[in-house]
Each structure stands twice: as structure tokens, then as C-alpha cells.
Amino acid sequence: MSAQEIPTLKSQYAEKVAADLDLNTGEQERIREEIASLQGRLAGLEQDHALLVGMRAALGGIATAVPAPRTGKKAATTTTATTTTATTTTAKTTTAKTTTAKKATAKKSTGRKTTAVKAAAKEPAKAKAATPKEKAAAPKEKAVASKEKQVPLTELIHRHLSGQAEPKTAREIAQALKTAQPDRSVSDNLVRTTTERLVARSLAERVKQGATVYYTALPHHGEAAGAPVAAEEAVAGKETENTPVPATT
């Protein structure tokens, strides 16, 4: 905001405040005039009331209850009482609605809990349907199915070597298999033993350079790919890393 704009805004606010003050003052004067006029009318009515009462008493002496003039205080009291009653009624209505809503919510929650308890009670009954023999046989069946799905280690090694352009050591083969199948337990010693079996079956060739042994895959000769000897695979699976392999030391 520049220095030239500040006086302009101040003058605008000053004019607005002055206009509001004039309006407020005029409104006060108008209300005072109305009050004075009403008070004058009220005084005239009171005089007329007293005159009429005296005239009626002189004419017939009829004893009739005459309503007394109402004062401003009584009217104000009546208005306050009416407002208080209305407020109390509204509060009672709101409280009743809130109580009804809470009861409905509690009924829904109770119904849900009852349904959950029934469902939980049915689940143990389903679990009891299986006999102990079935439960004991289930893990064995899963283990057998898992083994059946696994490709034999000899076939994995042969496939890996067949796809390599250069000879590989047992350690390199084991690292490649671990990367390709991290959920399978493969050790360097197990891979070395299994690869030696491939060499014995003329499915791999071993070349020793110094203290290092390299393996190269050979094509299948009259033997279907992916069908290794079951007995050899079983023995290879029992090998551990502590088992010495004289051919590779």
C-alpha cells in the first residue's frame, strides 16, 4: 500500500463512522418521540378509564369486575415466563430424541455382537469336523506336493550351464540358483556334488585349471530332458556343506 492511499482509506473510514453515528442518533430520537407519543396516549386512556368507571357506578351501581390496567413490568414477566417455558419444552424434546437415538444404536450394536458370537461359535464346529489323522496327514501332503512341484536340482544345474557361454564353477552355479530361487535351500557343496553326478552321467564336462574346477553342460544322449534318476536326486538332497568332495578339492 502506497503512502498516498493511506489518507484516502482513513477518510473513507471516518466518513463511514460519521454516517453510522448520525443514523444511530436519528434512530434514538425517533424512538424517543414514539415513546413520548405512546405515553401521552396511555395517560389519556387512563383518564378515560377512570371517568367511565365513575359514570357506570353512578348510573347503575353494577358490581362487575373491572380489569386493571396492565403495567410494563407484568407484561415483561409474562413474556419471560413464556420464553422460559418454550425453552424448557425444546430442551425436553431434544433430550427425548437423543435418548431414542442412543437406544436404537445400542440395539444395532447388540445385534451385531450376537451375530459375531454365533459366527465364532460355528467356526470351532467346522474345525472339529477334521479327524486327528487328517490333521496329521495334511502337513505331509503339503510337503510332498511342494517337492513334486520343484524341478530336480540336476535339471536346474544342467539348464543353467546350457545357457552359459563360458564354463562356470560350482560356487558361481550355486549363487545363480540362489538368486533365481531364493526359497530353495542350495549350498555350494550340494551344487558341486550334483554337478559331479552330471559329469558321471556324461551330461556335463569338468575342466580343472589350477585349483579351480569349471563345468560345462553337454547335450542329452538318448535321455529325455528333465527326467533325472530318482535315487541320485534323493542322495544329492541329503548332502550337506560339510560333506567333502575329493574330486573338487
PDB file of N, CA and C in Angstrom, residues 96-185:
ATOM      1  N   ALA A  96     -35.307 -36.170  24.581  1.00  0.00           N
ATOM      2  CA  ALA A  96     -36.046 -37.392  24.224  1.00  0.00           C
ATOM      3  C   ALA A  96     -35.544 -37.962  22.906  1.00  0.00           C
ATOM      4  N   LYS A  97     -35.276 -37.092  21.919  1.00  0.00           N
ATOM      5  CA  LYS A  97     -34.756 -37.571  20.629  1.00  0.00           C
ATOM      6  C   LYS A  97     -33.384 -38.204  20.798  1.00  0.00           C
ATOM      7  N   THR A  98     -32.527 -37.571  21.602  1.00  0.00           N
ATOM      8  CA  THR A  98     -31.176 -38.115  21.823  1.00  0.00           C
ATOM      9  C   THR A  98     -31.241 -39.487  22.487  1.00  0.00           C
ATOM     10  N   THR A  99     -32.132 -39.626  23.487  1.00  0.00           N
ATOM     11  CA  THR A  99     -32.280 -40.916  24.182  1.00  0.00           C
ATOM     12  C   THR A  99     -32.763 -41.996  23.227  1.00  0.00           C
ATOM     13  N   THR A 100     -33.721 -41.656  22.358  1.00  0.00           N
ATOM     14  CA  THR A 100     -34.235 -42.631  21.386  1.00  0.00           C
ATOM     15  C   THR A 100     -33.143 -43.067  20.419  1.00  0.00           C
ATOM     16  N   ALA A 101     -32.313 -42.090  19.953  1.00  0.00           N
ATOM     17  CA  ALA A 101     -31.229 -42.435  19.026  1.00  0.00           C
ATOM     18  C   ALA A 101     -30.213 -43.342  19.692  1.00  0.00           C
ATOM     19  N   LYS A 102     -29.900 -43.079  20.979  1.00  0.00           N
ATOM     20  CA  LYS A 102     -28.939 -43.926  21.691  1.00  0.00           C
ATOM     21  C   LYS A 102     -29.467 -45.344  21.854  1.00  0.00           C
ATOM     22  N   LYS A 103     -30.761 -45.470  22.163  1.00  0.00           N
ATOM     23  CA  LYS A 103     -31.348 -46.809  22.316  1.00  0.00           C
ATOM     24  C   LYS A 103     -31.286 -47.578  20.996  1.00  0.00           C
ATOM     25  N   ALA A 104     -31.580 -46.885  19.879  1.00  0.00           N
ATOM     26  CA  ALA A 104     -31.534 -47.553  18.572  1.00  0.00           C
ATOM     27  C   ALA A 104     -30.121 -48.004  18.245  1.00  0.00           C
ATOM     28  N   THR A 105     -29.121 -47.147  18.543  1.00  0.00           N
ATOM     29  CA  THR A 105     -27.722 -47.519  18.289  1.00  0.00           C
ATOM     30  C   THR A 105     -27.310 -48.702  19.144  1.00  0.00           C
ATOM     31  N   ALA A 106     -27.750 -48.705  20.428  1.00  0.00           N
ATOM     32  CA  ALA A 106     -27.401 -49.817  21.319  1.00  0.00           C
ATOM     33  C   ALA A 106     -28.006 -51.124  20.822  1.00  0.00           C
ATOM     34  N   LYS A 107     -29.244 -51.073  20.303  1.00  0.00           N
ATOM     35  CA  LYS A 107     -29.869 -52.289  19.779  1.00  0.00           C
ATOM     36  C   LYS A 107     -29.101 -52.822  18.578  1.00  0.00           C
ATOM     37  N   LYS A 108     -28.669 -51.912  17.668  1.00  0.00           N
ATOM     38  CA  LYS A 108     -27.898 -52.348  16.499  1.00  0.00           C
ATOM     39  C   LYS A 108     -26.578 -52.985  16.910  1.00  0.00           C
ATOM     40  N   SER A 109     -25.880 -52.349  17.881  1.00  0.00           N
ATOM     41  CA  SER A 109     -24.601 -52.900  18.345  1.00  0.00           C
ATOM     42  C   SER A 109     -24.793 -54.268  18.969  1.00  0.00           C
ATOM     43  N   THR A 110     -25.861 -54.428  19.753  1.00  0.00           N
ATOM     44  CA  THR A 110     -26.135 -55.730  20.382  1.00  0.00           C
ATOM     45  C   THR A 110     -26.402 -56.794  19.336  1.00  0.00           C
ATOM     46  N   GLY A 111     -27.163 -56.410  18.288  1.00  0.00           N
ATOM     47  CA  GLY A 111     -27.436 -57.374  17.204  1.00  0.00           C
ATOM     48  C   GLY A 111     -26.171 -57.796  16.489  1.00  0.00           C
ATOM     49  N   ARG A 112     -25.269 -56.840  16.244  1.00  0.00           N
ATOM     50  CA  ARG A 112     -24.007 -57.185  15.574  1.00  0.00           C
ATOM     51  C   ARG A 112     -23.156 -58.103  16.436  1.00  0.00           C
ATOM     52  N   LYS A 113     -23.085 -57.805  17.747  1.00  0.00           N
ATOM     53  CA  LYS A 113     -22.293 -58.660  18.634  1.00  0.00           C
ATOM     54  C   LYS A 113     -22.848 -60.068  18.686  1.00  0.00           C
ATOM     55  N   THR A 114     -24.178 -60.186  18.706  1.00  0.00           N
ATOM     56  CA  THR A 114     -24.795 -61.511  18.743  1.00  0.00           C
ATOM     57  C   THR A 114     -24.476 -62.290  17.483  1.00  0.00           C
ATOM     58  N   THR A 115     -24.519 -61.624  16.327  1.00  0.00           N
ATOM     59  CA  THR A 115     -24.177 -62.292  15.057  1.00  0.00           C
ATOM     60  C   THR A 115     -22.730 -62.738  15.052  1.00  0.00           C
ATOM     61  N   ALA A 116     -21.808 -61.859  15.555  1.00  0.00           N
ATOM     62  CA  ALA A 116     -20.394 -62.225  15.588  1.00  0.00           C
ATOM     63  C   ALA A 116     -20.146 -63.411  16.509  1.00  0.00           C
ATOM     64  N   VAL A 117     -20.846 -63.456  17.660  1.00  0.00           N
ATOM     65  CA  VAL A 117     -20.677 -64.578  18.594  1.00  0.00           C
ATOM     66  C   VAL A 117     -21.160 -65.871  17.976  1.00  0.00           C
ATOM     67  N   LYS A 118     -22.289 -65.817  17.266  1.00  0.00           N
ATOM     68  CA  LYS A 118     -22.800 -67.018  16.611  1.00  0.00           C
ATOM     69  C   LYS A 118     -21.839 -67.517  15.546  1.00  0.00           C
ATOM     70  N   ALA A 119     -21.282 -66.568  14.763  1.00  0.00           N
ATOM     71  CA  ALA A 119     -20.335 -66.972  13.722  1.00  0.00           C
ATOM     72  C   ALA A 119     -19.082 -67.594  14.327  1.00  0.00           C
ATOM     73  N   ALA A 120     -18.605 -67.001  15.466  1.00  0.00           N
ATOM     74  CA  ALA A 120     -17.426 -67.557  16.130  1.00  0.00           C
ATOM     75  C   ALA A 120     -17.712 -68.934  16.709  1.00  0.00           C
ATOM     76  N   ALA A 121     -18.945 -69.152  17.139  1.00  0.00           N
ATOM     77  CA  ALA A 121     -19.305 -70.463  17.696  1.00  0.00           C
ATOM     78  C   ALA A 121     -19.384 -71.528  16.607  1.00  0.00           C
ATOM     79  N   LYS A 122     -19.735 -71.115  15.381  1.00  0.00           N
ATOM     80  CA  LYS A 122     -19.837 -72.082  14.287  1.00  0.00           C
ATOM     81  C   LYS A 122     -18.458 -72.484  13.759  1.00  0.00           C
ATOM     82  N   GLU A 123     -17.486 -71.583  13.822  1.00  0.00           N
ATOM     83  CA  GLU A 123     -16.149 -71.873  13.274  1.00  0.00           C
ATOM     84  C   GLU A 123     -15.469 -73.035  13.990  1.00  0.00           C
ATOM     85  N   PRO A 124     -15.465 -73.103  15.355  1.00  0.00           N
ATOM     86  CA  PRO A 124     -14.861 -74.273  16.007  1.00  0.00           C
ATOM     87  C   PRO A 124     -15.542 -75.578  15.618  1.00  0.00           C
ATOM     88  N   ALA A 125     -16.858 -75.517  15.386  1.00  0.00           N
ATOM     89  CA  ALA A 125     -17.554 -76.742  14.996  1.00  0.00           C
ATOM     90  C   ALA A 125     -17.053 -77.239  13.646  1.00  0.00           C
ATOM     91  N   LYS A 126     -16.794 -76.325  12.725  1.00  0.00           N
ATOM     92  CA  LYS A 126     -16.254 -76.716  11.418  1.00  0.00           C
ATOM     93  C   LYS A 126     -14.842 -77.285  11.559  1.00  0.00           C
ATOM     94  N   ALA A 127     -14.072 -76.657  12.467  1.00  0.00           N
ATOM     95  CA  ALA A 127     -12.699 -77.140  12.641  1.00  0.00           C
ATOM     96  C   ALA A 127     -12.680 -78.552  13.232  1.00  0.00           C
ATOM     97  N   LYS A 128     -13.680 -78.904  14.091  1.00  0.00           N
ATOM     98  CA  LYS A 128     -13.714 -80.219  14.708  1.00  0.00           C
ATOM     99  C   LYS A 128     -14.105 -81.311  13.719  1.00  0.00           C
ATOM    100  N   ALA A 129     -14.603 -80.902  12.549  1.00  0.00           N
ATOM    101  CA  ALA A 129     -15.032 -81.907  11.579  1.00  0.00           C
ATOM    102  C   ALA A 129     -13.854 -82.742  11.075  1.00  0.00           C
ATOM    103  N   ALA A 130     -12.636 -82.181  11.055  1.00  0.00           N
ATOM    104  CA  ALA A 130     -11.466 -82.917  10.586  1.00  0.00           C
ATOM    105  C   ALA A 130     -10.965 -83.852  11.686  1.00  0.00           C
ATOM    106  N   THR A 131     -10.664 -85.084  11.329  1.00  0.00           N
ATOM    107  CA  THR A 131     -10.174 -86.075  12.290  1.00  0.00           C
ATOM    108  C   THR A 131      -8.703 -85.840  12.577  1.00  0.00           C
ATOM    109  N   PRO A 132      -8.194 -86.360  13.699  1.00  0.00           N
ATOM    110  CA  PRO A 132      -6.764 -86.197  14.007  1.00  0.00           C
ATOM    111  C   PRO A 132      -5.861 -86.768  12.925  1.00  0.00           C
ATOM    112  N   LYS A 133      -6.264 -87.881  12.298  1.00  0.00           N
ATOM    113  CA  LYS A 133      -5.438 -88.463  11.233  1.00  0.00           C
ATOM    114  C   LYS A 133      -5.340 -87.512  10.046  1.00  0.00           C
ATOM    115  N   GLU A 134      -6.459 -86.890   9.714  1.00  0.00           N
ATOM    116  CA  GLU A 134      -6.436 -85.945   8.593  1.00  0.00           C
ATOM    117  C   GLU A 134      -5.556 -84.755   8.900  1.00  0.00           C
ATOM    118  N   LYS A 135      -5.632 -84.277  10.157  1.00  0.00           N
ATOM    119  CA  LYS A 135      -4.784 -83.142  10.530  1.00  0.00           C
ATOM    120  C   LYS A 135      -3.312 -83.509  10.456  1.00  0.00           C
ATOM    121  N   ALA A 136      -2.961 -84.721  10.905  1.00  0.00           N
ATOM    122  CA  ALA A 136      -1.564 -85.149  10.878  1.00  0.00           C
ATOM    123  C   ALA A 136      -1.073 -85.375   9.458  1.00  0.00           C
ATOM    124  N   ALA A 137      -1.978 -85.832   8.582  1.00  0.00           N
ATOM    125  CA  ALA A 137      -1.574 -86.121   7.208  1.00  0.00           C
ATOM    126  C   ALA A 137      -1.494 -84.867   6.356  1.00  0.00           C
ATOM    127  N   ALA A 138      -2.171 -83.785   6.769  1.00  0.00           N
ATOM    128  CA  ALA A 138      -2.193 -82.565   5.956  1.00  0.00           C
ATOM    129  C   ALA A 138      -0.805 -81.975   5.741  1.00  0.00           C
ATOM    130  N   PRO A 139       0.031 -81.768   6.798  1.00  0.00           N
ATOM    131  CA  PRO A 139       1.377 -81.211   6.550  1.00  0.00           C
ATOM    132  C   PRO A 139       2.228 -82.104   5.645  1.00  0.00           C
ATOM    133  N   LYS A 140       2.113 -83.441   5.818  1.00  0.00           N
ATOM    134  CA  LYS A 140       2.889 -84.344   4.966  1.00  0.00           C
ATOM    135  C   LYS A 140       2.483 -84.205   3.505  1.00  0.00           C
ATOM    136  N   GLU A 141       1.161 -84.107   3.263  1.00  0.00           N
ATOM    137  CA  GLU A 141       0.699 -83.961   1.885  1.00  0.00           C
ATOM    138  C   GLU A 141       1.190 -82.662   1.267  1.00  0.00           C
ATOM    139  N   LYS A 142       1.194 -81.582   2.084  1.00  0.00           N
ATOM    140  CA  LYS A 142       1.690 -80.308   1.567  1.00  0.00           C
ATOM    141  C   LYS A 142       3.166 -80.391   1.233  1.00  0.00           C
ATOM    142  N   ALA A 143       3.946 -81.068   2.110  1.00  0.00           N
ATOM    143  CA  ALA A 143       5.375 -81.187   1.861  1.00  0.00           C
ATOM    144  C   ALA A 143       5.645 -81.998   0.603  1.00  0.00           C
ATOM    145  N   VAL A 144       4.890 -83.102   0.421  1.00  0.00           N
ATOM    146  CA  VAL A 144       5.072 -83.930  -0.778  1.00  0.00           C
ATOM    147  C   VAL A 144       4.710 -83.151  -2.029  1.00  0.00           C
ATOM    148  N   ALA A 145       3.594 -82.403  -1.960  1.00  0.00           N
ATOM    149  CA  ALA A 145       3.178 -81.617  -3.126  1.00  0.00           C
ATOM    150  C   ALA A 145       4.214 -80.560  -3.464  1.00  0.00           C
ATOM    151  N   SER A 146       4.807 -79.943  -2.409  1.00  0.00           N
ATOM    152  CA  SER A 146       5.833 -78.929  -2.658  1.00  0.00           C
ATOM    153  C   SER A 146       7.053 -79.523  -3.334  1.00  0.00           C
ATOM    154  N   LYS A 147       7.448 -80.746  -2.887  1.00  0.00           N
ATOM    155  CA  LYS A 147       8.613 -81.392  -3.501  1.00  0.00           C
ATOM    156  C   LYS A 147       8.327 -81.791  -4.948  1.00  0.00           C
ATOM    157  N   GLU A 148       7.078 -82.225  -5.186  1.00  0.00           N
ATOM    158  CA  GLU A 148       6.740 -82.640  -6.548  1.00  0.00           C
ATOM    159  C   GLU A 148       6.769 -81.462  -7.509  1.00  0.00           C
ATOM    160  N   LYS A 149       6.430 -80.279  -7.029  1.00  0.00           N
ATOM    161  CA  LYS A 149       6.428 -79.106  -7.895  1.00  0.00           C
ATOM    162  C   LYS A 149       7.840 -78.636  -8.207  1.00  0.00           C
ATOM    163  N   GLN A 150       8.807 -78.913  -7.326  1.00  0.00           N
ATOM    164  CA  GLN A 150      10.171 -78.445  -7.539  1.00  0.00           C
ATOM    165  C   GLN A 150      10.841 -79.230  -8.674  1.00  0.00           C
ATOM    166  N   VAL A 151      11.564 -78.485  -9.480  1.00  0.00           N
ATOM    167  CA  VAL A 151      12.342 -79.112 -10.555  1.00  0.00           C
ATOM    168  C   VAL A 151      13.582 -79.736  -9.928  1.00  0.00           C
ATOM    169  N   PRO A 152      13.985 -80.947 -10.340  1.00  0.00           N
ATOM    170  CA  PRO A 152      15.169 -81.584  -9.773  1.00  0.00           C
ATOM    171  C   PRO A 152      16.390 -80.682  -9.903  1.00  0.00           C
ATOM    172  N   LEU A 153      17.277 -80.748  -8.903  1.00  0.00           N
ATOM    173  CA  LEU A 153      18.456 -79.903  -8.890  1.00  0.00           C
ATOM    174  C   LEU A 153      19.374 -80.201 -10.067  1.00  0.00           C
ATOM    175  N   THR A 154      19.476 -81.490 -10.445  1.00  0.00           N
ATOM    176  CA  THR A 154      20.324 -81.832 -11.601  1.00  0.00           C
ATOM    177  C   THR A 154      19.838 -81.148 -12.868  1.00  0.00           C
ATOM    178  N   GLU A 155      18.511 -81.104 -13.023  1.00  0.00           N
ATOM    179  CA  GLU A 155      17.950 -80.469 -14.221  1.00  0.00           C
ATOM    180  C   GLU A 155      18.184 -78.957 -14.184  1.00  0.00           C
ATOM    181  N   LEU A 156      18.051 -78.347 -12.972  1.00  0.00           N
ATOM    182  CA  LEU A 156      18.295 -76.907 -12.859  1.00  0.00           C
ATOM    183  C   LEU A 156      19.736 -76.564 -13.218  1.00  0.00           C
ATOM    184  N   ILE A 157      20.669 -77.370 -12.710  1.00  0.00           N
ATOM    185  CA  ILE A 157      22.086 -77.106 -12.992  1.00  0.00           C
ATOM    186  C   ILE A 157      22.376 -77.288 -14.470  1.00  0.00           C
ATOM    187  N   HIS A 158      21.811 -78.336 -15.063  1.00  0.00           N
ATOM    188  CA  HIS A 158      22.055 -78.592 -16.486  1.00  0.00           C
ATOM    189  C   HIS A 158      21.482 -77.468 -17.345  1.00  0.00           C
ATOM    190  N   ARG A 159      20.295 -77.002 -16.994  1.00  0.00           N
ATOM    191  CA  ARG A 159      19.709 -75.893 -17.748  1.00  0.00           C
ATOM    192  C   ARG A 159      20.552 -74.637 -17.625  1.00  0.00           C
ATOM    193  N   HIS A 160      21.021 -74.373 -16.409  1.00  0.00           N
ATOM    194  CA  HIS A 160      21.827 -73.175 -16.200  1.00  0.00           C
ATOM    195  C   HIS A 160      23.125 -73.229 -17.006  1.00  0.00           C
ATOM    196  N   LEU A 161      23.792 -74.380 -16.937  1.00  0.00           N
ATOM    197  CA  LEU A 161      25.058 -74.497 -17.678  1.00  0.00           C
ATOM    198  C   LEU A 161      24.820 -74.447 -19.186  1.00  0.00           C
ATOM    199  N   SER A 162      23.682 -74.992 -19.645  1.00  0.00           N
ATOM    200  CA  SER A 162      23.388 -74.987 -21.079  1.00  0.00           C
ATOM    201  C   SER A 162      23.184 -73.570 -21.602  1.00  0.00           C
ATOM    202  N   GLY A 163      22.754 -72.663 -20.732  1.00  0.00           N
ATOM    203  CA  GLY A 163      22.527 -71.295 -21.171  1.00  0.00           C
ATOM    204  C   GLY A 163      23.726 -70.393 -20.995  1.00  0.00           C
ATOM    205  N   GLN A 164      24.859 -70.933 -20.542  1.00  0.00           N
ATOM    206  CA  GLN A 164      26.049 -70.130 -20.334  1.00  0.00           C
ATOM    207  C   GLN A 164      27.029 -70.281 -21.497  1.00  0.00           C
ATOM    208  N   ALA A 165      27.661 -69.177 -21.856  1.00  0.00           N
ATOM    209  CA  ALA A 165      28.635 -69.205 -22.963  1.00  0.00           C
ATOM    210  C   ALA A 165      30.021 -69.634 -22.484  1.00  0.00           C
ATOM    211  N   GLU A 166      30.255 -69.543 -21.160  1.00  0.00           N
ATOM    212  CA  GLU A 166      31.558 -69.898 -20.609  1.00  0.00           C
ATOM    213  C   GLU A 166      31.376 -70.913 -19.486  1.00  0.00           C
ATOM    214  N   PRO A 167      32.395 -71.702 -19.202  1.00  0.00           N
ATOM    215  CA  PRO A 167      32.330 -72.646 -18.085  1.00  0.00           C
ATOM    216  C   PRO A 167      32.156 -71.907 -16.762  1.00  0.00           C
ATOM    217  N   LYS A 168      31.478 -72.569 -15.803  1.00  0.00           N
ATOM    218  CA  LYS A 168      31.207 -71.952 -14.514  1.00  0.00           C
ATOM    219  C   LYS A 168      31.685 -72.861 -13.391  1.00  0.00           C
ATOM    220  N   THR A 169      32.065 -72.239 -12.262  1.00  0.00           N
ATOM    221  CA  THR A 169      32.451 -73.011 -11.088  1.00  0.00           C
ATOM    222  C   THR A 169      31.193 -73.378 -10.292  1.00  0.00           C
ATOM    223  N   ALA A 170      31.367 -74.292  -9.331  1.00  0.00           N
ATOM    224  CA  ALA A 170      30.225 -74.703  -8.515  1.00  0.00           C
ATOM    225  C   ALA A 170      29.683 -73.533  -7.703  1.00  0.00           C
ATOM    226  N   ARG A 171      30.580 -72.681  -7.217  1.00  0.00           N
ATOM    227  CA  ARG A 171      30.135 -71.520  -6.449  1.00  0.00           C
ATOM    228  C   ARG A 171      29.311 -70.572  -7.311  1.00  0.00           C
ATOM    229  N   GLU A 172      29.748 -70.331  -8.544  1.00  0.00           N
ATOM    230  CA  GLU A 172      29.006 -69.447  -9.436  1.00  0.00           C
ATOM    231  C   GLU A 172      27.627 -70.033  -9.765  1.00  0.00           C
ATOM    232  N   ILE A 173      27.587 -71.368  -9.962  1.00  0.00           N
ATOM    233  CA  ILE A 173      26.300 -72.012 -10.242  1.00  0.00           C
ATOM    234  C   ILE A 173      25.369 -71.880  -9.042  1.00  0.00           C
ATOM    235  N   ALA A 174      25.906 -72.093  -7.829  1.00  0.00           N
ATOM    236  CA  ALA A 174      25.082 -72.008  -6.623  1.00  0.00           C
ATOM    237  C   ALA A 174      24.539 -70.596  -6.422  1.00  0.00           C
ATOM    238  N   GLN A 175      25.368 -69.588  -6.641  1.00  0.00           N
ATOM    239  CA  GLN A 175      24.907 -68.213  -6.483  1.00  0.00           C
ATOM    240  C   GLN A 175      23.799 -67.886  -7.478  1.00  0.00           C
ATOM    241  N   ALA A 176      23.946 -68.382  -8.722  1.00  0.00           N
ATOM    242  CA  ALA A 176      22.914 -68.124  -9.728  1.00  0.00           C
ATOM    243  C   ALA A 176      21.597 -68.791  -9.346  1.00  0.00           C
ATOM    244  N   LEU A 177      21.662 -70.030  -8.826  1.00  0.00           N
ATOM    245  CA  LEU A 177      20.444 -70.730  -8.433  1.00  0.00           C
ATOM    246  C   LEU A 177      19.785 -70.067  -7.219  1.00  0.00           C
ATOM    247  N   LYS A 178      20.606 -69.593  -6.278  1.00  0.00           N
ATOM    248  CA  LYS A 178      20.044 -68.899  -5.116  1.00  0.00           C
ATOM    249  C   LYS A 178      19.321 -67.624  -5.521  1.00  0.00           C
ATOM    250  N   THR A 179      19.888 -66.922  -6.498  1.00  0.00           N
ATOM    251  CA  THR A 179      19.230 -65.697  -6.975  1.00  0.00           C
ATOM    252  C   THR A 179      17.932 -66.005  -7.694  1.00  0.00           C
ATOM    253  N   ALA A 180      17.953 -67.087  -8.504  1.00  0.00           N
ATOM    254  CA  ALA A 180      16.767 -67.433  -9.277  1.00  0.00           C
ATOM    255  C   ALA A 180      15.667 -68.029  -8.403  1.00  0.00           C
ATOM    256  N   GLN A 181      16.046 -68.825  -7.376  1.00  0.00           N
ATOM    257  CA  GLN A 181      15.070 -69.466  -6.493  1.00  0.00           C
ATOM    258  C   GLN A 181      15.485 -69.248  -5.037  1.00  0.00           C
ATOM    259  N   PRO A 182      15.195 -68.078  -4.482  1.00  0.00           N
ATOM    260  CA  PRO A 182      15.629 -67.781  -3.106  1.00  0.00           C
ATOM    261  C   PRO A 182      14.965 -68.652  -2.041  1.00  0.00           C
ATOM    262  N   ASP A 183      13.802 -69.243  -2.366  1.00  0.00           N
ATOM    263  CA  ASP A 183      13.117 -70.065  -1.376  1.00  0.00           C
ATOM    264  C   ASP A 183      13.626 -71.501  -1.340  1.00  0.00           C
ATOM    265  N   ARG A 184      14.581 -71.821  -2.189  1.00  0.00           N
ATOM    266  CA  ARG A 184      15.101 -73.187  -2.232  1.00  0.00           C
ATOM    267  C   ARG A 184      16.457 -73.245  -1.547  1.00  0.00           C
ATOM    268  N   SER A 185      16.642 -74.284  -0.719  1.00  0.00           N
ATOM    269  CA  SER A 185      17.895 -74.422   0.019  1.00  0.00           C
ATOM    270  C   SER A 185      18.967 -75.031  -0.895  1.00  0.00           C
TER     271      SER A 185
END
